[in-house]
Coordinates of C-alpha atoms in Angstrom, one line a residue:
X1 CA -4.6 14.1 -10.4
X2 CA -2.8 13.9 -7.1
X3 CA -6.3 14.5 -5.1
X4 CA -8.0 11.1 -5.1
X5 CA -10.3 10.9 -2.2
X6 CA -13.2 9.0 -3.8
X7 CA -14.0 7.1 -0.3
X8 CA -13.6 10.1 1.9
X9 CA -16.0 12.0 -0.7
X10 CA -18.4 8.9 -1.3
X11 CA -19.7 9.0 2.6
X12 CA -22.9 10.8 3.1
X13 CA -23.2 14.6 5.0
X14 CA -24.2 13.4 9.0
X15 CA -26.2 16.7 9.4
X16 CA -27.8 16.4 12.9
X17 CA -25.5 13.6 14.0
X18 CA -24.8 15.6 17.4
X19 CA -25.4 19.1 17.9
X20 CA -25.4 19.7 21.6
X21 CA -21.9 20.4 23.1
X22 CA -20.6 18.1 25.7
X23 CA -17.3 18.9 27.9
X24 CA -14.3 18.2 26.0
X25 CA -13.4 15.9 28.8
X26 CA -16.5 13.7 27.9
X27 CA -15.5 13.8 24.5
X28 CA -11.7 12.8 25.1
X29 CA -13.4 9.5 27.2
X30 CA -15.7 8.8 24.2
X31 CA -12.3 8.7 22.1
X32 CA -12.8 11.9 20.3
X33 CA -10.0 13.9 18.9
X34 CA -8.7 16.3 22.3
X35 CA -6.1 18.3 23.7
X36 CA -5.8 15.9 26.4
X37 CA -3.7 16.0 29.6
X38 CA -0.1 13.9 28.7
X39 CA 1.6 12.5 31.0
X40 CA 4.8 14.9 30.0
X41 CA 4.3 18.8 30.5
X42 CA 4.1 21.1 27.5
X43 CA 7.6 22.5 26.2
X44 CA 8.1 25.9 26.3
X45 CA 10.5 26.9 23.4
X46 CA 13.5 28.0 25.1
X47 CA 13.9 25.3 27.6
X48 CA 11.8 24.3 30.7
X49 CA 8.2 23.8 31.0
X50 CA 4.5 25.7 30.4
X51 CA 1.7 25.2 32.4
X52 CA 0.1 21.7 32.7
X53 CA -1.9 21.0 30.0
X54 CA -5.6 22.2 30.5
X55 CA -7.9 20.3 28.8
X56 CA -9.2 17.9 26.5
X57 CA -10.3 20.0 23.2
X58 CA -11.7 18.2 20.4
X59 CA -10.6 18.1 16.9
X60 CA -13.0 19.3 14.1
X61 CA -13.7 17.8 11.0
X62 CA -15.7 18.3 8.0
X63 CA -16.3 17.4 4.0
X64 CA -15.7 18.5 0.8
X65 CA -13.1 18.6 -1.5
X66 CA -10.6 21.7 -0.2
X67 CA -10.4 25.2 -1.7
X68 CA -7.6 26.3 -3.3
X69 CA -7.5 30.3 -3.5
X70 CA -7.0 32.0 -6.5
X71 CA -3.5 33.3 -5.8
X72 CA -2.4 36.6 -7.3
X73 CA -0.4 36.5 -10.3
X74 CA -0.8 32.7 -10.4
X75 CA -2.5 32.3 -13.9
X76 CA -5.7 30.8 -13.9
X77 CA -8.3 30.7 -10.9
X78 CA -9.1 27.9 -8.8
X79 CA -9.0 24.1 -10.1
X80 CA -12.4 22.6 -10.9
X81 CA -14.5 20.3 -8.2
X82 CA -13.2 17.0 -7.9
X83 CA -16.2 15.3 -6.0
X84 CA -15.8 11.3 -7.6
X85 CA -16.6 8.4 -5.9
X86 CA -19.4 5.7 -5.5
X87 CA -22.4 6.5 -3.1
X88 CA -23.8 9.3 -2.3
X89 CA -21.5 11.9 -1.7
X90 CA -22.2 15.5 -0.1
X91 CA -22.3 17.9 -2.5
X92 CA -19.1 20.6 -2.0
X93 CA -20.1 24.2 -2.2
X94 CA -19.5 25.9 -5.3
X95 CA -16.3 27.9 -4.6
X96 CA -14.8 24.8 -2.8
X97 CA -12.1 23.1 -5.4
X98 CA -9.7 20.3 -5.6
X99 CA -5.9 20.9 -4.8
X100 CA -2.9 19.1 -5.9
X101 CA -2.5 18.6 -9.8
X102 CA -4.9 21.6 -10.0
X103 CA -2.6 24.1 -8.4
X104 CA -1.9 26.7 -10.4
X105 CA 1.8 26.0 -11.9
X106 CA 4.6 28.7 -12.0
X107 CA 5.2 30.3 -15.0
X108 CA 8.7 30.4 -16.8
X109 CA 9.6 27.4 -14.5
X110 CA 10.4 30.0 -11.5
X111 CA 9.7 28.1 -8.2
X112 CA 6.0 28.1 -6.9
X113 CA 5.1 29.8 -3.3
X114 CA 4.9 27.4 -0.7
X115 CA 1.5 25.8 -0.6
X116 CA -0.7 26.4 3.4
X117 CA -3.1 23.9 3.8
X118 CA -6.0 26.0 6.6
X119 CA -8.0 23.2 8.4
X120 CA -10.5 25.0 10.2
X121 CA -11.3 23.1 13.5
X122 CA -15.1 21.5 13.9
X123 CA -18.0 22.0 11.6
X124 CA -22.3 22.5 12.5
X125 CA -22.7 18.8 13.2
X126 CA -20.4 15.9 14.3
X127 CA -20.0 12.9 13.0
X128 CA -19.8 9.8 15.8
X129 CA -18.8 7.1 13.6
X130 CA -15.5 5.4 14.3
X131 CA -12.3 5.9 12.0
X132 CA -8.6 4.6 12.2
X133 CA -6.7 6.8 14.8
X134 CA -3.6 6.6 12.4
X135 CA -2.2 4.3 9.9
X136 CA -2.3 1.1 10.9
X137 CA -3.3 1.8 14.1
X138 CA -6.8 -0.8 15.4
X139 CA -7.4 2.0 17.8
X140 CA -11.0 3.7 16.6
X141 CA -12.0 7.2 17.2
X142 CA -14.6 9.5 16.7
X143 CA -14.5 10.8 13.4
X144 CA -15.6 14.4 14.3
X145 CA -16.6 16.0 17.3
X146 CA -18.9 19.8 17.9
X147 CA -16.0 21.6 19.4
X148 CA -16.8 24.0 22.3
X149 CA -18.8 27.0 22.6
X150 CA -17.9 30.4 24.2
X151 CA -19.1 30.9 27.7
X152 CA -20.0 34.3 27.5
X153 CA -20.0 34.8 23.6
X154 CA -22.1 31.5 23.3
X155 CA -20.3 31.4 19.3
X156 CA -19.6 27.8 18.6
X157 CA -15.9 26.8 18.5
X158 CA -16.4 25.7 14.5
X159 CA -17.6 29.3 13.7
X160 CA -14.4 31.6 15.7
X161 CA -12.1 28.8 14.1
X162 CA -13.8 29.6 10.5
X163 CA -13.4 33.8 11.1
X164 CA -9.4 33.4 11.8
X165 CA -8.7 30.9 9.4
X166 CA -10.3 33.1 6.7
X167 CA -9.1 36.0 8.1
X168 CA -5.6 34.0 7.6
X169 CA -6.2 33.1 4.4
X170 CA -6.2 37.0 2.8
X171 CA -3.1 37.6 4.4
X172 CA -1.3 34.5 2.9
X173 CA -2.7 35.3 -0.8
X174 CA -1.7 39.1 -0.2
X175 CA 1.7 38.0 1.0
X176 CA 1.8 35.8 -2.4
X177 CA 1.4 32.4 -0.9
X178 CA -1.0 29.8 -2.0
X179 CA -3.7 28.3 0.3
X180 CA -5.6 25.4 0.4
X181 CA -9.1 25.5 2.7
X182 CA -10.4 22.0 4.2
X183 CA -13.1 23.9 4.2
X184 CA -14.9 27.5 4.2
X185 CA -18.6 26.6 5.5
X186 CA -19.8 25.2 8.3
X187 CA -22.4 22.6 6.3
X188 CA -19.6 20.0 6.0
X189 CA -18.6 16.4 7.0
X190 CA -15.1 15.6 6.9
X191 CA -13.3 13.2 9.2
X192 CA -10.2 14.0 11.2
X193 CA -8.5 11.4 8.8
X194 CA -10.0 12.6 5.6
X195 CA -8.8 16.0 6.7
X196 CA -4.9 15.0 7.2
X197 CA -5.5 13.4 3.5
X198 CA -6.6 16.4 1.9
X199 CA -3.4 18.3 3.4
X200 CA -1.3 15.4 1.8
X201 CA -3.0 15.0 -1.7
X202 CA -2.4 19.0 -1.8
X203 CA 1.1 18.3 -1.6
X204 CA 1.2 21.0 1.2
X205 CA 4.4 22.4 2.7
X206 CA 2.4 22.6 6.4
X207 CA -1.1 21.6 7.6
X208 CA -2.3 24.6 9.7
X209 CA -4.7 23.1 11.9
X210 CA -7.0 26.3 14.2
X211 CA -8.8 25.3 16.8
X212 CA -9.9 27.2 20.2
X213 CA -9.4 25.4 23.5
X214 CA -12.2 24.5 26.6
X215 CA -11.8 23.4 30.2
X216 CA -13.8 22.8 33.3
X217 CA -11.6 25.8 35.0
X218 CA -13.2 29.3 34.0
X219 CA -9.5 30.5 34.7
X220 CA -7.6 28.6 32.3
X221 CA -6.3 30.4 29.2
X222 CA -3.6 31.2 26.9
X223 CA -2.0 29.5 23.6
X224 CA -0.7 26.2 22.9
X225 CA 0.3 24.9 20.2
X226 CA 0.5 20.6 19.7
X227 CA 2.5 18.8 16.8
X228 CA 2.8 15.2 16.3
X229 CA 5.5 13.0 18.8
X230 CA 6.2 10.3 16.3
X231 CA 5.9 9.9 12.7
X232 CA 8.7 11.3 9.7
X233 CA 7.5 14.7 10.1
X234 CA 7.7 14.9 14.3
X235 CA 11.1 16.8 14.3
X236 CA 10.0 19.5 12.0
X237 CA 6.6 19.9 13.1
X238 CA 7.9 20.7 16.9
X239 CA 10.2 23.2 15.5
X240 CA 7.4 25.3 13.7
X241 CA 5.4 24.3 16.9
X242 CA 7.4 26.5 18.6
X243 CA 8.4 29.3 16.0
X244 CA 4.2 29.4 16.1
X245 CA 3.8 29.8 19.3
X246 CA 6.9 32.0 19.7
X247 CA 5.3 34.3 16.8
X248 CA 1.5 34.5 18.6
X249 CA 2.8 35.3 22.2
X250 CA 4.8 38.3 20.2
X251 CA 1.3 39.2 18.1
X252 CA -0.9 38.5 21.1
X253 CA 1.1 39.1 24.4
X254 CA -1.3 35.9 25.3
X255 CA -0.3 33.2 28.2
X256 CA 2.2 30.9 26.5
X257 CA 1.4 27.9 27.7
X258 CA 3.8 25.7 25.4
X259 CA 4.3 23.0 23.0
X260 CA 3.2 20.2 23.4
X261 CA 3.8 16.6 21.5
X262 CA 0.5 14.3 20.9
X263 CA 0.4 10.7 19.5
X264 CA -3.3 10.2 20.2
X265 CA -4.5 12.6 17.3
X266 CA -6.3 11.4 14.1
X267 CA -5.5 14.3 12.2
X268 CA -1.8 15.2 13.2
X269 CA -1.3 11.0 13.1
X270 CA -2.4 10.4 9.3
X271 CA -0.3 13.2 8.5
X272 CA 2.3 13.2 5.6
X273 CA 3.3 16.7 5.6
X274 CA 4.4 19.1 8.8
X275 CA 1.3 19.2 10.7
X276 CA 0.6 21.6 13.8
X277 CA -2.8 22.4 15.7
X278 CA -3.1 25.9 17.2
X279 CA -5.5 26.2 20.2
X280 CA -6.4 30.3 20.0
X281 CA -7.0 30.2 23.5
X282 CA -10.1 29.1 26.0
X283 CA -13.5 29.6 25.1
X284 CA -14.5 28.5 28.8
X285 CA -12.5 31.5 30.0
X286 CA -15.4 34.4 29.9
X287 CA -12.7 37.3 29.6
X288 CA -10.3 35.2 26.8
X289 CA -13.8 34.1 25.0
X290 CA -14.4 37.5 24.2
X291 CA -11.4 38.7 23.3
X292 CA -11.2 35.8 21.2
X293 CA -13.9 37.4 18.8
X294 CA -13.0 40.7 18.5
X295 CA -11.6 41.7 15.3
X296 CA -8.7 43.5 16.5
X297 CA -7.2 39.7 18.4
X298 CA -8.2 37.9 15.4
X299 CA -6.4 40.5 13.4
X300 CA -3.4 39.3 15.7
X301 CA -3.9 35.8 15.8
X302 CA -4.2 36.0 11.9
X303 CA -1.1 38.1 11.8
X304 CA 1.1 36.0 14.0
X305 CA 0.3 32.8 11.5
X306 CA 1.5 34.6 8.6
X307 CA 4.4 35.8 10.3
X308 CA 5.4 32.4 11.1
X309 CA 4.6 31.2 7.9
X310 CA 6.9 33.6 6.4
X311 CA 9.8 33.2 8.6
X312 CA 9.6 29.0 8.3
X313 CA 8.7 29.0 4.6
X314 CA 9.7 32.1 2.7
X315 CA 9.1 32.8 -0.7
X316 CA 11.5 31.7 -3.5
X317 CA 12.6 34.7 -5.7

């Protein structure tokens, strides 16, 4: 099988590890994973520049095996657990299953849908051990940070990320792709690092990486959207940055606040495939917070994700 992540899966479940929020700018100091301030503005796609950008947002992370959805007409359901490894591993939920060699293959020999890996930004609990920042890289970050929580909504970051990424995930299998889940429960531990790997071993065509953004301003808000500055996959990530963003301004009518390129990311930096990281909007904006968990704006969120999916990777027939 493609999917061997015996280490990742071998390192026990931190549950309680750190369950109070701190400001994202803390957590960017302490070497979590954030949507830091770069020293370049964000690109707006088009030409010129968005606004500065806001503030450091932490990467999630979580663990299990991923979940591959059924997808309709594949053949076959999902692939069975693949949870080996040495140690003590945490136990994946039932309906979570391995990707990769498991996928359901296309019958006939007709090409298979693309393949959407969902990483759902944060989990419950973080994780504050130390990991490899990217390959080969002897800078150590924080393997997983809480994430925000809403201002006025006081709904953690890991559970609004969770609702749209699910929410995604029905459209994609109506719309006959297939989908991979890092995960879909909040009782997980998987690094930022383990997370990119999962993407890989899938064999996906794009990480989608959904996360909600946080900042000392109450005013700040809108979309960004962040994709990897260096690496084999920089150049196309950028341009489904901004088809992305392009596609949730349209959905939304949110601020656009850009793209912006990031080299300091675990999970966008062990990357092997495309690999982008939406941030929904701010949590720390009272007004945006709330719109941020109505169904209607996660309907649109969710809707402008699949549209871009289906315009940068469309279906063979």
């Amino acid at each position: 099988m493609r999917l061997l992540l015996a280490a990742s899966l071998a390192a026990a479940a931190v549950l309680g590890g750190c369950s109070t929020v701190q400001p994202h700018d803390l957590e960017h100091a302490a070497g979590g994973e954030a949507h830091a301030a770069e020293t370049a503005a964000p690109e707006v796609p088009g030409g010129g520049t968005g606004a500065s950008p806001a503030a450091p947002t932490a990467e999630g992370a979580a663990s299990a095996a991923p979940l591959l959805a059924a997808q309709p007409g594949a053949g076959g359901g999902t692939a069975a657990p693949s949870a080996t490894g040495a140690g003590a591993a945490t136990a994946p939920p039932a309906s979570i299953a391995s990707a990769g060699a498991g996928a359901p293959a296309a019958a006939g020999g007709a090409k298979q849908a693309p393949l959407v890996c969902v990483d759902p930004g944060h989990q419950r609990y973080g994780n504050h051990d130390k990991e490899p920042s990217g390959p080969d890289s002897e800078d150590m970050k924080t393997k997983v940070s809480y994430g925000t929580t809403g201002v006025a909504t006081r709904k953690p970051e890991y559970v609004l990320t969770l609702e749209v990424s699910l929410k995604l995930r029905d459209k994609l299998q109506e719309a006959g792709y297939r989908v991979v889940m890092v995960r879909d429960t909040h009782d997980v531990d998987i690094s930022n690092k383990e997370r990119a790997l999962l993407c890989n071993d899938a064999g996906a065509d794009v990480a989608l990486r959904i996360h909600a953004d946080g900042y000392e301003s109450p005013n700040a808000r809108g979309i960004s959207v962040l994709y990897p500055s260096t690496g084999a996959h920089s150049a196309a990530s950028k341009k489904m940055a901004a088809k992305l963003l392009e596609e949730l301004i349209r959905t939304t009518e949110a601020k656009n606040r850009g793209i912006v390129p990031r080299n300091d990311l675990t999970g966008l930096n062990w990357s092997n495939v495309p690999s982008i990281l939406l941030e929904m909007g701010f949590m720390t904006n009272p007004e945006e917070d709330k719109l941020l968990s109505t169904d209607d704006y996660q309907d649109k969120l969710a809707t402008g994700l699949l549209n871009f999916v289906a315009q940068s990777l469309p279906i063979p027939h």
